[in-house]
Structures are given as structure tokens and as C-alpha cells.
Amino acid sequence: MDAVRVALLREVLAGTEWLGATRRFAGVLRGSVVAHRGGLLLVGTPEYEPWHLAAHLVDEAAWSGTPELAPTLVRHHARPADPAHLSVGPGRIEEARRGETLLVVAPEEPAELLERVHAARRAGVTVLALGAGGGELSAMAHDTLAVPEGAELDLDSVQHLVSAAAGENAGSPRVRRVFRDRLSRLAEFLTAPPAAPW
């Protein structure tokens, strides 16, 4: 989904709770990865891999100047022969430590995934969850955005809204600082005396 479609979706959703909920969750995600600078792990379930969200977050990381948003996609069926960005298996979750953020996108909650997420949380990893809500995953996550079955939006649409909001620069202290620095340099240039002739 490109920026135009996300803008149209936001327009359609104006006045609903979805815009505020996705922006809030995206703010938590962005705040966690920027504050800790420890890396973002993204995992789904064996039947549902959020590769599309991974691609959008990589794009948003580049466009927003926030490299911390680029996730490592953890795949349940990764093989050593896969390309490097697709070969990270679930063992990576077990290796995660304090300072890292784990974003779990799970329409259902397989026991094996829950065990790994629980172990990561005990190791100090910040756990965020996108899913049906109300289950064990929601209970162990530091923050969650529930997309219940039968909601106005499906899980894929919510992921698009979250990734777009995570890349927004509005309110970012780093962006204000960069803008202020540029403005300061421009003011210095405009007020400086002319260069002496040779």
C-alpha cells in the first residue's frame, strides 16, 4: 500500500478510534527502538509471516532518517540457504536481550511462539503485540494493539497504518534539532559579511 492509499485510508477512518490507536502504538514502537537503540525484531507465526510490514518499516526507516525502525524479520521456516535478510530463525528471539524490541504480529497464538516471547520478556526485551487481543500475548506484551476478528479493519490494513505512522517525523526531537541546525546555518550564511575579494 503506497502513501496515497494510506492517506485515503486515513481519510475514510477519520473520526474513528483507529487513527489514534495506530498512531499511539506506532509512537510506542518508535519510542522504544529509538530510546534503546538495541534493534527491532519482527516475528509472526508459522502460518503468518509479516514480511510486508518488514518491507514497509525498512522504507519508513530510510525516509524518516530513523534507521532503528528497520527490523530483523524472524522467520519460523528460515533456511540457511535463504538470502541473509530472510534467514533469521526463531532462535534469534531466544538470543534477544535488554534494549531490544520484539514486535509480534500474530492473528493466533501458537504455544511455541508464546514460550519464546515469554523468555524474551524475562530477558528484558520490550514486547509489543499486534493481534486479536485478549489472549496470553496481550497479557505478556508491554503494549498491544488489538485487531479483533470482525473489526472494521483487518490486520494487514492496521499494519500499513502503524508503519506509516512510525515513520512520521512530526514531534521527533531529532528532527526538530536537525531543522534548528539547518535554520541556524542558513541564518549565519545570510548575516555573514561578504567575502573579501582576492
Short mmCIF file of N, CA and C in Angstrom, two decimals, residues 106 109 129-140 144-148:
data_model
loop_
_atom_site.label_atom_id
_atom_site.label_comp_id
_atom_site.label_asym_id
_atom_site.label_seq_id
_atom_site.Cartn_x
_atom_site.Cartn_y
_atom_site.Cartn_z
N ALA A 106 0.55 -11.43 15.35
CA ALA A 106 0.03 -12.80 15.47
C ALA A 106 -1.49 -12.83 15.47
N GLU A 109 -2.20 -17.49 18.48
CA GLU A 109 -1.11 -17.54 19.45
C GLU A 109 -0.61 -18.97 19.66
N ALA A 129 2.77 -6.06 20.71
CA ALA A 129 1.97 -7.07 20.01
C ALA A 129 0.86 -6.45 19.18
N LEU A 130 0.72 -6.99 17.98
CA LEU A 130 -0.40 -6.69 17.08
C LEU A 130 -1.12 -8.01 16.87
N GLY A 131 -2.38 -8.08 17.22
CA GLY A 131 -3.09 -9.34 17.05
C GLY A 131 -4.53 -9.21 17.48
N ALA A 132 -5.16 -10.36 17.68
CA ALA A 132 -6.58 -10.38 18.01
C ALA A 132 -6.86 -9.75 19.37
N GLY A 133 -5.88 -9.79 20.26
CA GLY A 133 -6.05 -9.20 21.58
C GLY A 133 -6.78 -10.12 22.53
N GLY A 134 -6.59 -9.86 23.81
CA GLY A 134 -7.32 -10.60 24.83
C GLY A 134 -6.69 -11.92 25.24
N GLY A 135 -5.65 -12.38 24.55
CA GLY A 135 -5.04 -13.66 24.89
C GLY A 135 -3.80 -13.51 25.74
N GLU A 136 -3.02 -14.58 25.79
CA GLU A 136 -1.79 -14.57 26.60
C GLU A 136 -0.77 -13.57 26.06
N LEU A 137 -0.73 -13.41 24.75
CA LEU A 137 0.23 -12.47 24.16
C LEU A 137 -0.02 -11.05 24.66
N SER A 138 -1.27 -10.65 24.71
CA SER A 138 -1.61 -9.32 25.22
C SER A 138 -1.20 -9.17 26.66
N ALA A 139 -1.34 -10.24 27.45
CA ALA A 139 -1.00 -10.18 28.86
C ALA A 139 0.49 -10.02 29.08
N MET A 140 1.33 -10.60 28.20
CA MET A 140 2.77 -10.51 28.42
C MET A 140 3.42 -9.34 27.67
N THR A 144 0.05 -3.31 23.39
CA THR A 144 -0.62 -4.11 22.37
C THR A 144 -1.62 -3.27 21.60
N LEU A 145 -1.83 -3.64 20.36
CA LEU A 145 -2.89 -3.04 19.55
C LEU A 145 -3.75 -4.21 19.07
N ALA A 146 -4.96 -4.27 19.58
CA ALA A 146 -5.85 -5.38 19.27
C ALA A 146 -6.60 -5.11 17.97
N VAL A 147 -6.63 -6.14 17.13
CA VAL A 147 -7.41 -6.10 15.89
C VAL A 147 -8.33 -7.32 15.94
N PRO A 148 -9.45 -7.21 16.66
CA PRO A 148 -10.31 -8.36 16.83
C PRO A 148 -10.95 -8.80 15.51
#
